[in-house]
PDB file of C-alpha atoms in Angstrom:
ATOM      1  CA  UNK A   1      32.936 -29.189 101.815  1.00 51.00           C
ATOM      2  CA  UNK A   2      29.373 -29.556 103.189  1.00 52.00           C
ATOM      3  CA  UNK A   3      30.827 -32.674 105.163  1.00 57.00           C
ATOM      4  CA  UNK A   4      33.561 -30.616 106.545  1.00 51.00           C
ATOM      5  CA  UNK A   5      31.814 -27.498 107.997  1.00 50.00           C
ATOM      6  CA  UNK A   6      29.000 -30.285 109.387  1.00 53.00           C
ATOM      7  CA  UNK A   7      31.927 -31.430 111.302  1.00 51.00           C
ATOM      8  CA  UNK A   8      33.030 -28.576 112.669  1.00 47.00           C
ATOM      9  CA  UNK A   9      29.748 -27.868 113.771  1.00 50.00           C
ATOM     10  CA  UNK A  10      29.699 -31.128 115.389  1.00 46.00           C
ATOM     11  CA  UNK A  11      33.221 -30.639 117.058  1.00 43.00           C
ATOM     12  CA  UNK A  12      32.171 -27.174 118.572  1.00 45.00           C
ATOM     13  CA  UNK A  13      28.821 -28.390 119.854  1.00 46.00           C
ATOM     14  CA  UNK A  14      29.449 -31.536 121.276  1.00 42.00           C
ATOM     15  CA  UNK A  15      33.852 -30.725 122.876  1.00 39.00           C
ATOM     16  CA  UNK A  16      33.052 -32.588 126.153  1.00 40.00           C
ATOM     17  CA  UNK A  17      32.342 -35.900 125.612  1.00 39.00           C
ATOM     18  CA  UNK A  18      30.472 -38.626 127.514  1.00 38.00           C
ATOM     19  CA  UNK A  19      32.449 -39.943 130.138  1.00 38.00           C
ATOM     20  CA  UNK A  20      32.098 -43.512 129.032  1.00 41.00           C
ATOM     21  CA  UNK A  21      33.686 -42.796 125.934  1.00 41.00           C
ATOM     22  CA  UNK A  22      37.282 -42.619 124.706  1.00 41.00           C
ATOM     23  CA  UNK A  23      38.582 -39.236 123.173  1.00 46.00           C
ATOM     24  CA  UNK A  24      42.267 -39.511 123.203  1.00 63.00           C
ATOM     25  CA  UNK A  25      44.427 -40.617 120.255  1.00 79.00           C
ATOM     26  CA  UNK A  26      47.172 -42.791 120.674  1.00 89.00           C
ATOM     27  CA  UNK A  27      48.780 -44.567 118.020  1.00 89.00           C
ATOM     28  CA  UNK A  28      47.427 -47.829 119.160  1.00 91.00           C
ATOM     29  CA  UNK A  29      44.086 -46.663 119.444  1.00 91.00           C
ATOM     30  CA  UNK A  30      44.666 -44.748 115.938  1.00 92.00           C
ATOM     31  CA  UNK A  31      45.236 -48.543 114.740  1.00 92.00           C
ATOM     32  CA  UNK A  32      42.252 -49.560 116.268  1.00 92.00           C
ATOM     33  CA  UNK A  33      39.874 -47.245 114.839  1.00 94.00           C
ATOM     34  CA  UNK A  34      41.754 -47.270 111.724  1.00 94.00           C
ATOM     35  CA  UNK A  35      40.753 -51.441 111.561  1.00 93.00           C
ATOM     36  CA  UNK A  36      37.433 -50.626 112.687  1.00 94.00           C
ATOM     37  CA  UNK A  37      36.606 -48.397 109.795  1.00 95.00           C
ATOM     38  CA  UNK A  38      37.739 -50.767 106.911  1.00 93.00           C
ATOM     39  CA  UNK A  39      35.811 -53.749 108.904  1.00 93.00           C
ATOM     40  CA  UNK A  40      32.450 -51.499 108.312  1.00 94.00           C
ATOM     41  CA  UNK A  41      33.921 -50.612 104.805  1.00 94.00           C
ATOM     42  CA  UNK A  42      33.885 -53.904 104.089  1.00 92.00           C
ATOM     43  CA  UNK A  43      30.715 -54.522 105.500  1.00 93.00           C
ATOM     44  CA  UNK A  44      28.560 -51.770 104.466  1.00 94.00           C
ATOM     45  CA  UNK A  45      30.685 -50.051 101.660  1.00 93.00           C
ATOM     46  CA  UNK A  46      31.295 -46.514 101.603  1.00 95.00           C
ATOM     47  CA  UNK A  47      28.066 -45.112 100.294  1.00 94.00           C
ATOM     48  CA  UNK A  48      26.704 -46.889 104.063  1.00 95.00           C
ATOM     49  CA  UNK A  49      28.933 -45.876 106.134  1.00 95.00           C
ATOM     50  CA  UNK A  50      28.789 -43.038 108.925  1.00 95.00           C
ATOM     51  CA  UNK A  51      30.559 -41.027 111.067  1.00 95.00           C
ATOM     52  CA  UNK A  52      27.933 -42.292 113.437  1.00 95.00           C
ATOM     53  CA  UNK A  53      28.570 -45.633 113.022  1.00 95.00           C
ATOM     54  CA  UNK A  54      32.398 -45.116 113.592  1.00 95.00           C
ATOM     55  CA  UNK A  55      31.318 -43.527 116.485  1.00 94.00           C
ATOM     56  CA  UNK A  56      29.366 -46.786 117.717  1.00 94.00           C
ATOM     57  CA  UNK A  57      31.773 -49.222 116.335  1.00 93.00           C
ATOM     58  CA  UNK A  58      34.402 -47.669 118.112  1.00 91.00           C
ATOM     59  CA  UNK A  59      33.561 -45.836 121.180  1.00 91.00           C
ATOM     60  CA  UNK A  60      34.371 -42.347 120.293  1.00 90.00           C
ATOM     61  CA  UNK A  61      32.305 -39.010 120.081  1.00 90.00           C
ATOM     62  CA  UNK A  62      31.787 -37.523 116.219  1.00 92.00           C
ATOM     63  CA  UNK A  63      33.677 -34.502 117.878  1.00 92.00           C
ATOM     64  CA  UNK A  64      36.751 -36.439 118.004  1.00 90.00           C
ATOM     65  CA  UNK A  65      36.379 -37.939 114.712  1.00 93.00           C
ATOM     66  CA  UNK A  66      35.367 -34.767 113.162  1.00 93.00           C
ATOM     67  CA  UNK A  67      38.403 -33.251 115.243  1.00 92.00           C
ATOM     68  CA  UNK A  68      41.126 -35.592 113.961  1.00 92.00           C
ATOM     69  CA  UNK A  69      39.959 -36.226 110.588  1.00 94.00           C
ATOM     70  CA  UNK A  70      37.742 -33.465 109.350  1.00 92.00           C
ATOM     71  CA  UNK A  71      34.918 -36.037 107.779  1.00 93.00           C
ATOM     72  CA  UNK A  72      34.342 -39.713 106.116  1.00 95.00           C
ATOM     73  CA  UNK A  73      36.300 -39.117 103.332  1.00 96.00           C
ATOM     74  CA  UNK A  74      40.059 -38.618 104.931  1.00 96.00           C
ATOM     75  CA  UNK A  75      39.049 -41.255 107.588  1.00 96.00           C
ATOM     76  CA  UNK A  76      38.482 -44.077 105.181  1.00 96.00           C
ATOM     77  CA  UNK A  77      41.828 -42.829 103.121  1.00 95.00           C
ATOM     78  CA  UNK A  78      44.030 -42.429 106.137  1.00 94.00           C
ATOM     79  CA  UNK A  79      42.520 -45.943 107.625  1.00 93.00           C
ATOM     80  CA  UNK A  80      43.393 -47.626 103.718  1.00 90.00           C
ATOM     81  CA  UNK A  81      46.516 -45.937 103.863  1.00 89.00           C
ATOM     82  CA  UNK A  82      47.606 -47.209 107.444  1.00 88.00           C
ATOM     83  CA  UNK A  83      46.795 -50.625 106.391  1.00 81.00           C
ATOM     84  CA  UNK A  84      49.194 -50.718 103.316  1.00 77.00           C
ATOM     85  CA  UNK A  85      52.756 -52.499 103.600  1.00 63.00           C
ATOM     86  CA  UNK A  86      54.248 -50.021 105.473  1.00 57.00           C
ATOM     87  CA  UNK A  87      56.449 -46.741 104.247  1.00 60.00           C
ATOM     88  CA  UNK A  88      58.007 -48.256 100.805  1.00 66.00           C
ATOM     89  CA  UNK A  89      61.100 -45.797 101.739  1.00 61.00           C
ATOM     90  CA  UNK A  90      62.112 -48.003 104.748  1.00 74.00           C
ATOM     91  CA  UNK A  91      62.831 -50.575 102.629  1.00 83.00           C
ATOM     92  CA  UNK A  92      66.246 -50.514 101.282  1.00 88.00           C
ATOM     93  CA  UNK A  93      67.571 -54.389 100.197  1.00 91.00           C
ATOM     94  CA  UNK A  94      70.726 -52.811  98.460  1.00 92.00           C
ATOM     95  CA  UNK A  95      68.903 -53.677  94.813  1.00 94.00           C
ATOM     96  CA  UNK A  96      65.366 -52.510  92.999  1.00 95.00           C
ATOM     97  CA  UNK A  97      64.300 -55.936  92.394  1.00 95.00           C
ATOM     98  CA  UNK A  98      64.544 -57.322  96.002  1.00 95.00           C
ATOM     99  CA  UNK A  99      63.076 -53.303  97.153  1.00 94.00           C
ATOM    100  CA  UNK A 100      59.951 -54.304  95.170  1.00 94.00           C
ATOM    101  CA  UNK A 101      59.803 -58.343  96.005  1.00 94.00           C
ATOM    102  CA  UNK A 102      60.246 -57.263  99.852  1.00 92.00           C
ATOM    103  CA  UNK A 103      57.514 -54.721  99.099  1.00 89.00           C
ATOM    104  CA  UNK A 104      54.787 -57.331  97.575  1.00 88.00           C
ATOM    105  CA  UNK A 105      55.736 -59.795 100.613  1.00 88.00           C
ATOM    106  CA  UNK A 106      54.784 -57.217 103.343  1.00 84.00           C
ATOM    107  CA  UNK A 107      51.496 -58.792 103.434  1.00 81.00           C
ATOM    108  CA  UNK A 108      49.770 -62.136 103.064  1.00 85.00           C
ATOM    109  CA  UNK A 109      47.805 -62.934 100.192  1.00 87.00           C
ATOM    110  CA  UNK A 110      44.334 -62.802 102.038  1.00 87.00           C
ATOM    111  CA  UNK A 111      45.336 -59.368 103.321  1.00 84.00           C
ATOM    112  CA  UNK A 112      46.127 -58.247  99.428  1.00 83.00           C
ATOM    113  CA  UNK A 113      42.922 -59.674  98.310  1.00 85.00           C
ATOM    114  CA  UNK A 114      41.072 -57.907 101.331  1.00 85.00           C
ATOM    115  CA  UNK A 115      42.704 -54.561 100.418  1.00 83.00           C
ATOM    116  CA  UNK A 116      41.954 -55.085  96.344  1.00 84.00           C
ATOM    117  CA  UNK A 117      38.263 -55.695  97.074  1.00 85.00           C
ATOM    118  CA  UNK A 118      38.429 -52.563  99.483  1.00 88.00           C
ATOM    119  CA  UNK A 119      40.289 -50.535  96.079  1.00 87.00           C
ATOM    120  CA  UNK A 120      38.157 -51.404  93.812  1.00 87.00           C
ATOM    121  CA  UNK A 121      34.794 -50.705  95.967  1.00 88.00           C
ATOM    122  CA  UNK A 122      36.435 -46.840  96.245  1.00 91.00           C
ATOM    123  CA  UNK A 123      36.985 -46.613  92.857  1.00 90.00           C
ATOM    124  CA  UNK A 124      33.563 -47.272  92.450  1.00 91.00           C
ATOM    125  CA  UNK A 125      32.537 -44.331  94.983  1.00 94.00           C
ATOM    126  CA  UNK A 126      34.763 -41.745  93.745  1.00 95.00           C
ATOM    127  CA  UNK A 127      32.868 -41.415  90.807  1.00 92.00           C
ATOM    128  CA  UNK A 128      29.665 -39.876  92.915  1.00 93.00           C
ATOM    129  CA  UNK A 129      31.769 -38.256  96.152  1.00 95.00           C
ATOM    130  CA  UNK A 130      34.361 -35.703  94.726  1.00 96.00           C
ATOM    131  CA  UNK A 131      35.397 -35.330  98.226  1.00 95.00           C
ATOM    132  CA  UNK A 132      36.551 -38.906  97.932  1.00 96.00           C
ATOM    133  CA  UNK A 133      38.170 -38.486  94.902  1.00 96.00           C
ATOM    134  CA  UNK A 134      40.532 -35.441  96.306  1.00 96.00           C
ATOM    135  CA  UNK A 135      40.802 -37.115  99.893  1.00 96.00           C
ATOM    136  CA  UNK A 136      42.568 -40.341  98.254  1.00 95.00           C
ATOM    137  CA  UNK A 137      44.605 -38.335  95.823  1.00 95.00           C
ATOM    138  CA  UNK A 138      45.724 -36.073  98.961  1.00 95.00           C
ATOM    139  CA  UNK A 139      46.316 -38.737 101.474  1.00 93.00           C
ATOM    140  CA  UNK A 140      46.859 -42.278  99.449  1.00 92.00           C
ATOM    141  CA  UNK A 141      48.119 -41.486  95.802  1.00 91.00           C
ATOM    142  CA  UNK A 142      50.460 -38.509  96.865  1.00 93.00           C
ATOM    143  CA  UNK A 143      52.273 -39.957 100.048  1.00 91.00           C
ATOM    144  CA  UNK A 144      52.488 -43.367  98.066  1.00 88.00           C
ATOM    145  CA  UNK A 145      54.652 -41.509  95.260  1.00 90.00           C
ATOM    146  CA  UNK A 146      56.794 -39.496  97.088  1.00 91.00           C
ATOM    147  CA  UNK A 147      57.756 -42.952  98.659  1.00 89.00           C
ATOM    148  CA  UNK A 148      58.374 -44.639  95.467  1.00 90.00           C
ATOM    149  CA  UNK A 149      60.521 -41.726  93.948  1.00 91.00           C
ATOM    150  CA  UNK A 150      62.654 -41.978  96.949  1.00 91.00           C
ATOM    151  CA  UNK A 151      63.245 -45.694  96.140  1.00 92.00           C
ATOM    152  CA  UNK A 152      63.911 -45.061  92.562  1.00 93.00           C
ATOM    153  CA  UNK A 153      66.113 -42.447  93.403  1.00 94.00           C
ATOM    154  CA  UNK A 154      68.811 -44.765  95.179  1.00 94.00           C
ATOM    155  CA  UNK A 155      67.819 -47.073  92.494  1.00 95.00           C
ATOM    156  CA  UNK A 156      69.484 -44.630  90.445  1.00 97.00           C
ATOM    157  CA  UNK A 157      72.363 -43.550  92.638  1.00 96.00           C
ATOM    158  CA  UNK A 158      73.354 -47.224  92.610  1.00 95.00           C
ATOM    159  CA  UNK A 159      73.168 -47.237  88.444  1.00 95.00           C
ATOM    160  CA  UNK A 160      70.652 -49.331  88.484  1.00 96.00           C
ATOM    161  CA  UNK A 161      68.168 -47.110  86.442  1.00 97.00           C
ATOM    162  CA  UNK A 162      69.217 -44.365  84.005  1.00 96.00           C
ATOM    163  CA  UNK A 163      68.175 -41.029  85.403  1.00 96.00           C
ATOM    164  CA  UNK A 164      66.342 -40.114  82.116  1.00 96.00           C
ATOM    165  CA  UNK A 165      64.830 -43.120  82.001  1.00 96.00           C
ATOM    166  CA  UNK A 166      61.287 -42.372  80.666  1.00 96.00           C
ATOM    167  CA  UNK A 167      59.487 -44.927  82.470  1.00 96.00           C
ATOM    168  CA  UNK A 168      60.613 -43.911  85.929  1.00 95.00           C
ATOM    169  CA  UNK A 169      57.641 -41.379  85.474  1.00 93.00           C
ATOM    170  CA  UNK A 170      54.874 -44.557  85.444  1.00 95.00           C
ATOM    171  CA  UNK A 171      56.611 -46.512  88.064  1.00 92.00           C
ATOM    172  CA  UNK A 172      53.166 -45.991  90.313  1.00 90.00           C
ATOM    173  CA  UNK A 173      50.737 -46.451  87.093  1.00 92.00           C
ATOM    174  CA  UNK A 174      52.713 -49.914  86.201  1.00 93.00           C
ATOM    175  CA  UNK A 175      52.344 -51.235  90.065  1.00 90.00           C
ATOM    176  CA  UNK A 176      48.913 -49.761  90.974  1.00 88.00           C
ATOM    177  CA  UNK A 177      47.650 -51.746  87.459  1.00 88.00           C
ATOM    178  CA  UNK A 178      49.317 -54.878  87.906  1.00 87.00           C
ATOM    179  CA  UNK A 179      47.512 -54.607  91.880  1.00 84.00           C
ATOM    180  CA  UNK A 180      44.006 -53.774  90.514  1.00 83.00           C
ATOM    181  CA  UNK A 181      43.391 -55.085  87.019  1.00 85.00           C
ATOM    182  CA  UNK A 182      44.217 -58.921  87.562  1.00 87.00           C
ATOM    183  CA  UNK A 183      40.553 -59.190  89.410  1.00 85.00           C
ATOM    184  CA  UNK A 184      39.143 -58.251  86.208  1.00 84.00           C
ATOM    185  CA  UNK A 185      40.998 -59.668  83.221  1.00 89.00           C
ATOM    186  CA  UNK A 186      41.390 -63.039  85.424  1.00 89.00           C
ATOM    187  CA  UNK A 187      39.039 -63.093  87.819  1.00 87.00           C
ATOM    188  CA  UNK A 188      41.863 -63.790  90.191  1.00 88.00           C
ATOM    189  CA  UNK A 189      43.006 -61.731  93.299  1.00 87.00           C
ATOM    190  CA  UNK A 190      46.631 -60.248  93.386  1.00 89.00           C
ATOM    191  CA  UNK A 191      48.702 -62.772  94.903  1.00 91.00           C
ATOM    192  CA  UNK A 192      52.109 -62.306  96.069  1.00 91.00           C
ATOM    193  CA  UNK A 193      53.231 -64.696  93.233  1.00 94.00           C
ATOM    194  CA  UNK A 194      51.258 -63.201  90.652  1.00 94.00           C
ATOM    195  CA  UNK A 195      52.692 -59.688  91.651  1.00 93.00           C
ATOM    196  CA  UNK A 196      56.455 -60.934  91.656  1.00 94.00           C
ATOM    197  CA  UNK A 197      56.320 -62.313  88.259  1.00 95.00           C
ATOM    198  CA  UNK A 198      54.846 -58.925  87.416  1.00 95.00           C
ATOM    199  CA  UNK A 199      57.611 -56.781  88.943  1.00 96.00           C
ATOM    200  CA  UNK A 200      59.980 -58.922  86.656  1.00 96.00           C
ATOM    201  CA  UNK A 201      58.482 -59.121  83.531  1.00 96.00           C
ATOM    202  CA  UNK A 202      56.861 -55.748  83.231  1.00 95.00           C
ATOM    203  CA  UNK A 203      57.956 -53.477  85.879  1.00 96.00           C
ATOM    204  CA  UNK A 204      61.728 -53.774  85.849  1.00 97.00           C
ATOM    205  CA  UNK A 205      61.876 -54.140  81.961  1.00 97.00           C
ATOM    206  CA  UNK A 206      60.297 -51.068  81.624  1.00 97.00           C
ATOM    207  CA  UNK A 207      62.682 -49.495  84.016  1.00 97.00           C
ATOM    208  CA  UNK A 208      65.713 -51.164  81.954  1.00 96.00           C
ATOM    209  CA  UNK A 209      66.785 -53.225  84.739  1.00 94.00           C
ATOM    210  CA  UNK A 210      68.237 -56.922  84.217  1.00 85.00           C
ATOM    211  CA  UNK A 211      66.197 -59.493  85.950  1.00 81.00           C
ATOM    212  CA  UNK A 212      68.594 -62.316  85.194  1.00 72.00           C
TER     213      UNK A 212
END
C-alpha cells in the first residue's frame, strides 16, 4: 500500500522523463525489462532489489515503472510470470498426458532450475512482504489456474477425466509440488525427466487417467 501511493507520487512528480531514457512499452521492450528484473532477482534477491535499480539496469524513469506496474511487487510477479512456458491453454495435443509432457518440455532444464531457485527465493520473501504475497496470488497463482481448468476442461469433454472427479480440484497443488519440493527432499533441481515421470505416476493417477 505504502509502496503503491510512493509510486504514484513518483509518477506525478517526475511525467517527463530525461530525454536519454526510454519510456515507451512495447512488447519487446516489456521482454526486456521483464529479463532484466529476474537477472537482478537473481542477483540481489528480492529483499535488494529496487525500483531504482530497475530503473538503472534498464534505462527507464521510476515514473514509467511506477506507471505500468504500480510497485516491486507486481513487477517481479508479472516478470516470473512472463518467463513461464507460455499460456498452458494454447496447448492442445488432442490428449492430457501429451498437454502436460508438451507443457514440462517448454523449457530447458537450466531454465527450470533457474526459475525453481527464483520460486523458492519468493517463497522465502512472502513471508515478510504481504504485498508480495497478494501480488503473486493476483498475477501468478490466479492466471496459472484459470489456464489449467481450461485444459482439464477439454480433458473432460474428450472423457478423459470424470467431471466429478475429486482431484481435478488439486491439479495446480499436485504440479506446483512436484516443481518445488524435489530441491528439498533430493537435493536435485526439477528436470524435465524428473517432472514427466511425475505427471505419470502421480498426476494422471490421481486424475484417473490410464498412462499405459
Amino acid at each position: 500500500m505504502a509502496e503503491s501511493a510512493r509510486g504514484a507520487a513518483i509518477a506525478a512528480q517526475d511525467a517527463a522523463s530525461a530525454p536519454a531514457r526510454r519510456s515507451r512499452i512495447t512488447p519487446e521492450r516489456e521482454a526486456e525489462l521483464y529479463r532484466a528484473v529476474l537477472d537482478l532477482l537473481t542477483e540481489v534477491g528480492y529483499d535488494a532489489l529496487t525500483m531504482d535499480a530497475v530503473a538503472a539496469r534498464t534505462r527507464s524513469s521510476k515514473a514509467t515503472l511506477y506507471r505500468q506496474w504500480g510497485g516491486r511487487a507486481e513487477l517481479v510477479v508479472k516478470a516470473l510470470r512472463h518467463s513461464s512456458p507460455g499460456q498452458t491453454g494454447e496447448i492442445d495435443t488432442g490428449s492430457l498426458r501429451t498437454d502436460l509432457h508438451a507443457l514440462v518440455t517448454r523449457q530447458d532444464d537450466c531454465v527450470v532450475e533457474q526459475n525453481s531457485a527464483l520460486m523458492r527465493g519468493l517463497a522465502m520473501a512472502m513471508h515478510a512482504n504481504p504485498d508480495l504475497r497478494q501480488a503473486f496470488r493476483d498475477h501468478y497463482i490466479e492466471p496459472e489456474t484459470r489456464e489449467f481448468r481450461r485444459l482439464l476442461q477439454r480433458a473432460v469433454d474428450r472423457g478423459e477425466v470424470r467431471p466429478d472427479c475429486p482431484a481435478m480440484d488439486f491439479m495446480v497443488h499436485m504440479l506446483a509440488g512436484g516443481f518445488t519440493v524435489r530441491t528439498l527432499i533430493e537435493d536435485q533441481p526439477p528436470t524435465q525427466e524428473f517432472l514427466r515421470s511425475y505427471i505419470d505416476a502421480v498426476v494422471l493417477p490421481a486424475l484417473g487417467v490410464h498412462t499405459d
